[in-house]
């Protein structure tokens, strides 16, 4: 009896070690997934349609992964956490309508740009105390935490800045009269104005910004993604995706 028991035990132990080995071996020998860190409240670049994250960035990322032979996994998080996710290796790349800035370049590398944008000012349709960018100087302004909009208004010494985790929360504060204006990227601004009554975009040009994908410094993936982007630009795929969401 004892002997049978020990044979069974030995067999079980052998099996489980074998299982552990295959599990580990399988995971390390081939990497099939690429994790994209994003903040999916930024229509038309990334947003939820039901449970699925769709949008320009999601589709371009999918096209890149298809080309490079990876499966795309999108990880939704606060915008403010994306760079850390990338530098810590939790995500393979960040793509979130993210503007290339000198400050971000200190911690991550960027691919070539795949599209451009500008900041705009959203205000209440009637009786807004903000009528142009000069008026921002003395206003209460809502922004999404850690964005270029945040960076821009943080330079205005007398302005009061309210920082929100989502752009939509800043817009909500505007519709509730808690802030005088929201500074945010132009295309999401259009989507917010479309979805909310009583707000509008001011016709004030800001500097052009380049959107790009960010990766850990010196990642081998950067060159591969740049190669894929180049092909997707050349064959019209990028334009087709942008047009589908913006002009289509
Ligand atoms: N373009 C701005 C920036 O890079 C805002 C991006 C916000 N993106 C998002 N998915 N919430 O700072």
GROMACS .gro file of C-alpha atoms and ligand atoms in nm:
model
  260
    1UNK     CA    1   0.000   0.000   0.000
    2UNK     CA    2   0.275   0.239   0.103
    3UNK     CA    3   0.467   0.159  -0.208
    4UNK     CA    4   0.172   0.221  -0.438
    5UNK     CA    5   0.113   0.549  -0.263
    6UNK     CA    6   0.469   0.663  -0.313
    7UNK     CA    7   0.463   0.566  -0.679
    8UNK     CA    8   0.144   0.762  -0.730
    9UNK     CA    9   0.293   1.055  -0.541
   10UNK     CA   10   0.610   1.046  -0.748
   11UNK     CA   11   0.405   1.034  -1.065
   12UNK     CA   12   0.197   1.330  -0.956
   13UNK     CA   13   0.507   1.529  -0.871
   14UNK     CA   14   0.667   1.448  -1.202
   15UNK     CA   15   0.357   1.552  -1.387
   16UNK     CA   16   0.325   1.879  -1.210
   17UNK     CA   17   0.690   1.969  -1.267
   18UNK     CA   18   0.642   1.887  -1.632
   19UNK     CA   19   0.338   2.113  -1.639
   20UNK     CA   20   0.522   2.398  -1.474
   21UNK     CA   21   0.806   2.364  -1.723
   22UNK     CA   22   0.586   2.366  -2.029
   23UNK     CA   23   0.392   2.662  -1.894
   24UNK     CA   24   0.708   2.865  -1.833
   25UNK     CA   25   0.878   2.749  -2.150
   26UNK     CA   26   0.576   2.832  -2.358
   27UNK     CA   27   0.551   3.183  -2.223
   28UNK     CA   28   0.914   3.278  -2.258
   29UNK     CA   29   1.008   3.113  -2.585
   30UNK     CA   30   0.756   3.301  -2.800
   31UNK     CA   31   0.581   3.626  -2.746
   32UNK     CA   32   0.263   3.653  -2.938
   33UNK     CA   33   0.099   3.955  -2.780
   34UNK     CA   34   0.177   4.322  -2.780
   35UNK     CA   35   0.021   4.524  -2.501
   36UNK     CA   36  -0.086   4.875  -2.586
   37UNK     CA   37  -0.135   5.116  -2.297
   38UNK     CA   38  -0.405   5.375  -2.360
   39UNK     CA   39  -0.678   5.585  -2.201
   40UNK     CA   40  -0.995   5.493  -2.384
   41UNK     CA   41  -1.207   5.803  -2.324
   42UNK     CA   42  -1.072   5.996  -2.618
   43UNK     CA   43  -1.303   5.965  -2.916
   44UNK     CA   44  -1.224   5.930  -3.207
   45UNK     CA   45  -0.877   5.796  -3.117
   46UNK     CA   46  -0.976   5.540  -2.853
   47UNK     CA   47  -1.316   5.488  -2.691
   48UNK     CA   48  -1.555   5.216  -2.589
   49UNK     CA   49  -1.815   5.085  -2.824
   50UNK     CA   50  -1.991   4.846  -2.590
   51UNK     CA   51  -1.711   4.648  -2.429
   52UNK     CA   52  -1.474   4.692  -2.720
   53UNK     CA   53  -1.215   4.967  -2.752
   54UNK     CA   54  -1.232   5.116  -3.102
   55UNK     CA   55  -1.098   5.424  -3.276
   56UNK     CA   56  -0.814   5.551  -3.492
   57UNK     CA   57  -0.535   5.441  -3.255
   58UNK     CA   58  -0.693   5.102  -3.192
   59UNK     CA   59  -0.721   5.036  -3.565
   60UNK     CA   60  -0.374   5.159  -3.654
   61UNK     CA   61  -0.228   4.951  -3.370
   62UNK     CA   62  -0.417   4.647  -3.497
   63UNK     CA   63  -0.282   4.704  -3.849
   64UNK     CA   64   0.073   4.735  -3.712
   65UNK     CA   65   0.038   4.415  -3.507
   66UNK     CA   66  -0.107   4.229  -3.807
   67UNK     CA   67   0.195   4.333  -4.013
   68UNK     CA   68   0.443   4.233  -3.744
   69UNK     CA   69   0.267   3.908  -3.655
   70UNK     CA   70   0.148   3.995  -3.306
   71UNK     CA   71  -0.185   3.984  -3.137
   72UNK     CA   72  -0.292   4.325  -3.004
   73UNK     CA   73  -0.405   4.354  -2.642
   74UNK     CA   74  -0.532   4.697  -2.535
   75UNK     CA   75  -0.485   4.793  -2.170
   76UNK     CA   76  -0.702   5.085  -2.060
   77UNK     CA   77  -0.562   5.304  -1.781
   78UNK     CA   78  -0.536   5.666  -1.668
   79UNK     CA   79  -0.358   5.878  -1.928
   80UNK     CA   80  -0.114   5.977  -1.659
   81UNK     CA   81  -0.004   5.613  -1.608
   82UNK     CA   82   0.076   5.528  -1.971
   83UNK     CA   83   0.441   5.638  -1.973
   84UNK     CA   84   0.514   5.449  -1.650
   85UNK     CA   85   0.344   5.138  -1.788
   86UNK     CA   86   0.575   5.161  -2.089
   87UNK     CA   87   0.898   5.237  -1.903
   88UNK     CA   88   0.831   4.961  -1.648
   89UNK     CA   89   0.764   4.707  -1.923
   90UNK     CA   90   0.402   4.646  -1.820
   91UNK     CA   91   0.302   4.758  -2.167
   92UNK     CA   92   0.497   4.721  -2.492
   93UNK     CA   93   0.391   5.058  -2.626
   94UNK     CA   94   0.168   5.353  -2.549
   95UNK     CA   95  -0.076   5.492  -2.803
   96UNK     CA   96  -0.331   5.745  -2.685
   97UNK     CA   97  -0.347   6.044  -2.913
   98UNK     CA   98  -0.019   6.115  -2.740
   99UNK     CA   99   0.169   6.427  -2.838
  100UNK     CA  100   0.543   6.412  -2.884
  101UNK     CA  101   0.698   6.648  -2.627
  102UNK     CA  102   1.056   6.715  -2.523
  103UNK     CA  103   0.970   6.633  -2.163
  104UNK     CA  104   0.825   6.291  -2.251
  105UNK     CA  105   1.128   6.221  -2.468
  106UNK     CA  106   1.334   6.223  -2.150
  107UNK     CA  107   1.165   5.899  -2.043
  108UNK     CA  108   1.042   5.731  -2.364
  109UNK     CA  109   1.122   5.706  -2.734
  110UNK     CA  110   0.862   5.801  -2.993
  111UNK     CA  111   0.797   5.646  -3.333
  112UNK     CA  112   0.746   5.860  -3.640
  113UNK     CA  113   0.428   6.064  -3.615
  114UNK     CA  114   0.111   5.914  -3.764
  115UNK     CA  115  -0.112   6.220  -3.743
  116UNK     CA  116  -0.133   6.576  -3.609
  117UNK     CA  117  -0.368   6.771  -3.385
  118UNK     CA  118  -0.405   7.101  -3.198
  119UNK     CA  119  -0.544   7.207  -2.864
  120UNK     CA  120  -0.874   7.393  -2.865
  121UNK     CA  121  -1.085   7.578  -2.609
  122UNK     CA  122  -1.438   7.459  -2.530
  123UNK     CA  123  -1.674   7.706  -2.360
  124UNK     CA  124  -2.043   7.748  -2.282
  125UNK     CA  125  -2.246   7.858  -2.580
  126UNK     CA  126  -2.393   8.157  -2.397
  127UNK     CA  127  -2.250   8.413  -2.158
  128UNK     CA  128  -1.906   8.259  -2.143
  129UNK     CA  129  -1.649   8.474  -1.968
  130UNK     CA  130  -1.389   8.313  -2.195
  131UNK     CA  131  -1.418   8.455  -2.548
  132UNK     CA  132  -1.059   8.399  -2.665
  133UNK     CA  133  -0.730   8.257  -2.545
  134UNK     CA  134  -0.638   8.580  -2.363
  135UNK     CA  135  -0.942   8.534  -2.139
  136UNK     CA  136  -0.799   8.202  -2.021
  137UNK     CA  137  -0.544   8.398  -1.818
  138UNK     CA  138  -0.796   8.476  -1.545
  139UNK     CA  139  -1.035   8.182  -1.587
  140UNK     CA  140  -1.099   7.851  -1.415
  141UNK     CA  141  -0.993   7.592  -1.669
  142UNK     CA  142  -1.062   7.219  -1.682
  143UNK     CA  143  -0.807   6.982  -1.837
  144UNK     CA  144  -0.722   6.614  -1.841
  145UNK     CA  145  -0.440   6.547  -1.596
  146UNK     CA  146  -0.096   6.516  -1.751
  147UNK     CA  147  -0.196   6.615  -2.105
  148UNK     CA  148  -0.049   6.885  -2.323
  149UNK     CA  149  -0.363   7.089  -2.247
  150UNK     CA  150  -0.267   7.066  -1.879
  151UNK     CA  151   0.088   7.168  -1.964
  152UNK     CA  152  -0.031   7.466  -2.167
  153UNK     CA  153  -0.266   7.615  -1.907
  154UNK     CA  154  -0.024   7.544  -1.623
  155UNK     CA  155   0.190   7.822  -1.772
  156UNK     CA  156  -0.089   8.075  -1.715
  157UNK     CA  157   0.008   8.217  -1.379
  158UNK     CA  158  -0.328   8.364  -1.278
  159UNK     CA  159  -0.554   8.092  -1.415
  160UNK     CA  160  -0.706   7.834  -1.184
  161UNK     CA  161  -0.661   7.485  -1.324
  162UNK     CA  162  -0.887   7.192  -1.238
  163UNK     CA  163  -0.734   6.860  -1.341
  164UNK     CA  164  -0.952   6.559  -1.418
  165UNK     CA  165  -0.865   6.196  -1.490
  166UNK     CA  166  -1.084   6.195  -1.799
  167UNK     CA  167  -1.143   6.464  -2.057
  168UNK     CA  168  -1.514   6.388  -2.028
  169UNK     CA  169  -1.510   6.480  -1.660
  170UNK     CA  170  -1.363   6.820  -1.745
  171UNK     CA  171  -1.639   6.869  -2.002
  172UNK     CA  172  -1.901   6.765  -1.746
  173UNK     CA  173  -1.765   7.029  -1.507
  174UNK     CA  174  -1.802   7.285  -1.788
  175UNK     CA  175  -2.165   7.191  -1.854
  176UNK     CA  176  -2.227   7.222  -1.478
  177UNK     CA  177  -2.068   7.568  -1.468
  178UNK     CA  178  -1.787   7.455  -1.240
  179UNK     CA  179  -1.516   7.562  -1.486
  180UNK     CA  180  -1.519   7.841  -1.746
  181UNK     CA  181  -1.341   7.652  -2.021
  182UNK     CA  182  -1.183   7.321  -2.115
  183UNK     CA  183  -0.858   7.295  -2.312
  184UNK     CA  184  -0.830   6.966  -2.498
  185UNK     CA  185  -0.733   6.815  -2.835
  186UNK     CA  186  -0.944   6.924  -3.134
  187UNK     CA  187  -1.102   6.598  -3.244
  188UNK     CA  188  -1.209   6.476  -2.896
  189UNK     CA  189  -1.339   6.832  -2.843
  190UNK     CA  190  -1.565   6.792  -3.148
  191UNK     CA  191  -1.693   6.460  -3.014
  192UNK     CA  192  -1.768   6.618  -2.674
  193UNK     CA  193  -1.948   6.914  -2.830
  194UNK     CA  194  -2.155   6.676  -3.038
  195UNK     CA  195  -2.248   6.470  -2.732
  196UNK     CA  196  -2.331   6.764  -2.500
  197UNK     CA  197  -2.576   7.049  -2.546
  198UNK     CA  198  -2.482   7.412  -2.486
  199UNK     CA  199  -2.107   7.406  -2.544
  200UNK     CA  200  -1.893   7.514  -2.838
  201UNK     CA  201  -1.535   7.531  -2.962
  202UNK     CA  202  -1.365   7.870  -2.990
  203UNK     CA  203  -1.197   7.950  -3.317
  204UNK     CA  204  -0.844   8.002  -3.178
  205UNK     CA  205  -0.547   7.839  -3.339
  206UNK     CA  206  -0.293   7.669  -3.115
  207UNK     CA  207   0.038   7.516  -3.217
  208UNK     CA  208   0.033   7.198  -3.419
  209UNK     CA  209   0.112   6.880  -3.224
  210UNK     CA  210   0.242   6.547  -3.353
  211UNK     CA  211   0.083   6.225  -3.231
  212UNK     CA  212   0.312   5.923  -3.207
  213UNK     CA  213   0.352   5.589  -3.035
  214UNK     CA  214   0.579   5.580  -2.731
  215UNK     CA  215   0.808   5.292  -2.634
  216UNK     CA  216   1.069   5.216  -2.373
  217UNK     CA  217   1.400   5.376  -2.459
  218UNK     CA  218   1.605   5.178  -2.711
  219UNK     CA  219   1.332   4.917  -2.760
  220UNK     CA  220   1.391   4.699  -3.067
  221UNK     CA  221   1.024   4.737  -3.142
  222UNK     CA  222   1.053   5.105  -3.233
  223UNK     CA  223   1.224   5.037  -3.563
  224UNK     CA  224   0.981   4.757  -3.648
  225UNK     CA  225   0.679   4.975  -3.574
  226UNK     CA  226   0.831   5.258  -3.779
  227UNK     CA  227   0.871   5.014  -4.066
  228UNK     CA  228   0.510   4.905  -4.039
  229UNK     CA  229   0.391   5.266  -4.011
  230UNK     CA  230   0.584   5.359  -4.323
  231UNK     CA  231   0.413   5.085  -4.521
  232UNK     CA  232   0.071   5.167  -4.378
  233UNK     CA  233   0.120   5.531  -4.475
  234UNK     CA  234   0.242   5.442  -4.823
  235UNK     CA  235  -0.046   5.207  -4.903
  236UNK     CA  236  -0.308   5.452  -4.776
  237UNK     CA  237  -0.421   5.247  -4.475
  238UNK     CA  238  -0.353   5.522  -4.220
  239UNK     CA  239  -0.541   5.779  -4.422
  240UNK     CA  240  -0.830   5.539  -4.468
  241UNK     CA  241  -0.854   5.476  -4.093
  242UNK     CA  242  -0.832   5.848  -4.007
  243UNK     CA  243  -1.094   5.935  -4.268
  244UNK     CA  244  -1.326   5.664  -4.142
  245UNK     CA  245  -1.342   5.824  -3.798
  246UNK     CA  246  -1.294   6.191  -3.877
  247UNK     CA  247  -1.441   6.273  -4.215
  248UNK     CA  248  -1.645   5.966  -4.284
  249LIG     N1  249  -0.255   6.494  -2.698
  249LIG     C1  250  -0.263   6.515  -2.557
  249LIG     C2  251  -0.136   6.471  -2.490
  249LIG     O1  252  -0.060   6.397  -2.544
  249LIG     C3  253  -0.382   6.447  -2.493
  249LIG     C4  254  -0.390   6.301  -2.508
  249LIG     C5  255  -0.497   6.237  -2.424
  249LIG     N2  256  -0.522   6.105  -2.467
  249LIG     C6  257  -0.611   6.016  -2.414
  249LIG     N3  258  -0.623   5.901  -2.469
  249LIG     N4  259  -0.683   6.049  -2.313
  249LIG     O2  260  -0.107   6.508  -2.381
   0.00000   0.00000   0.00000
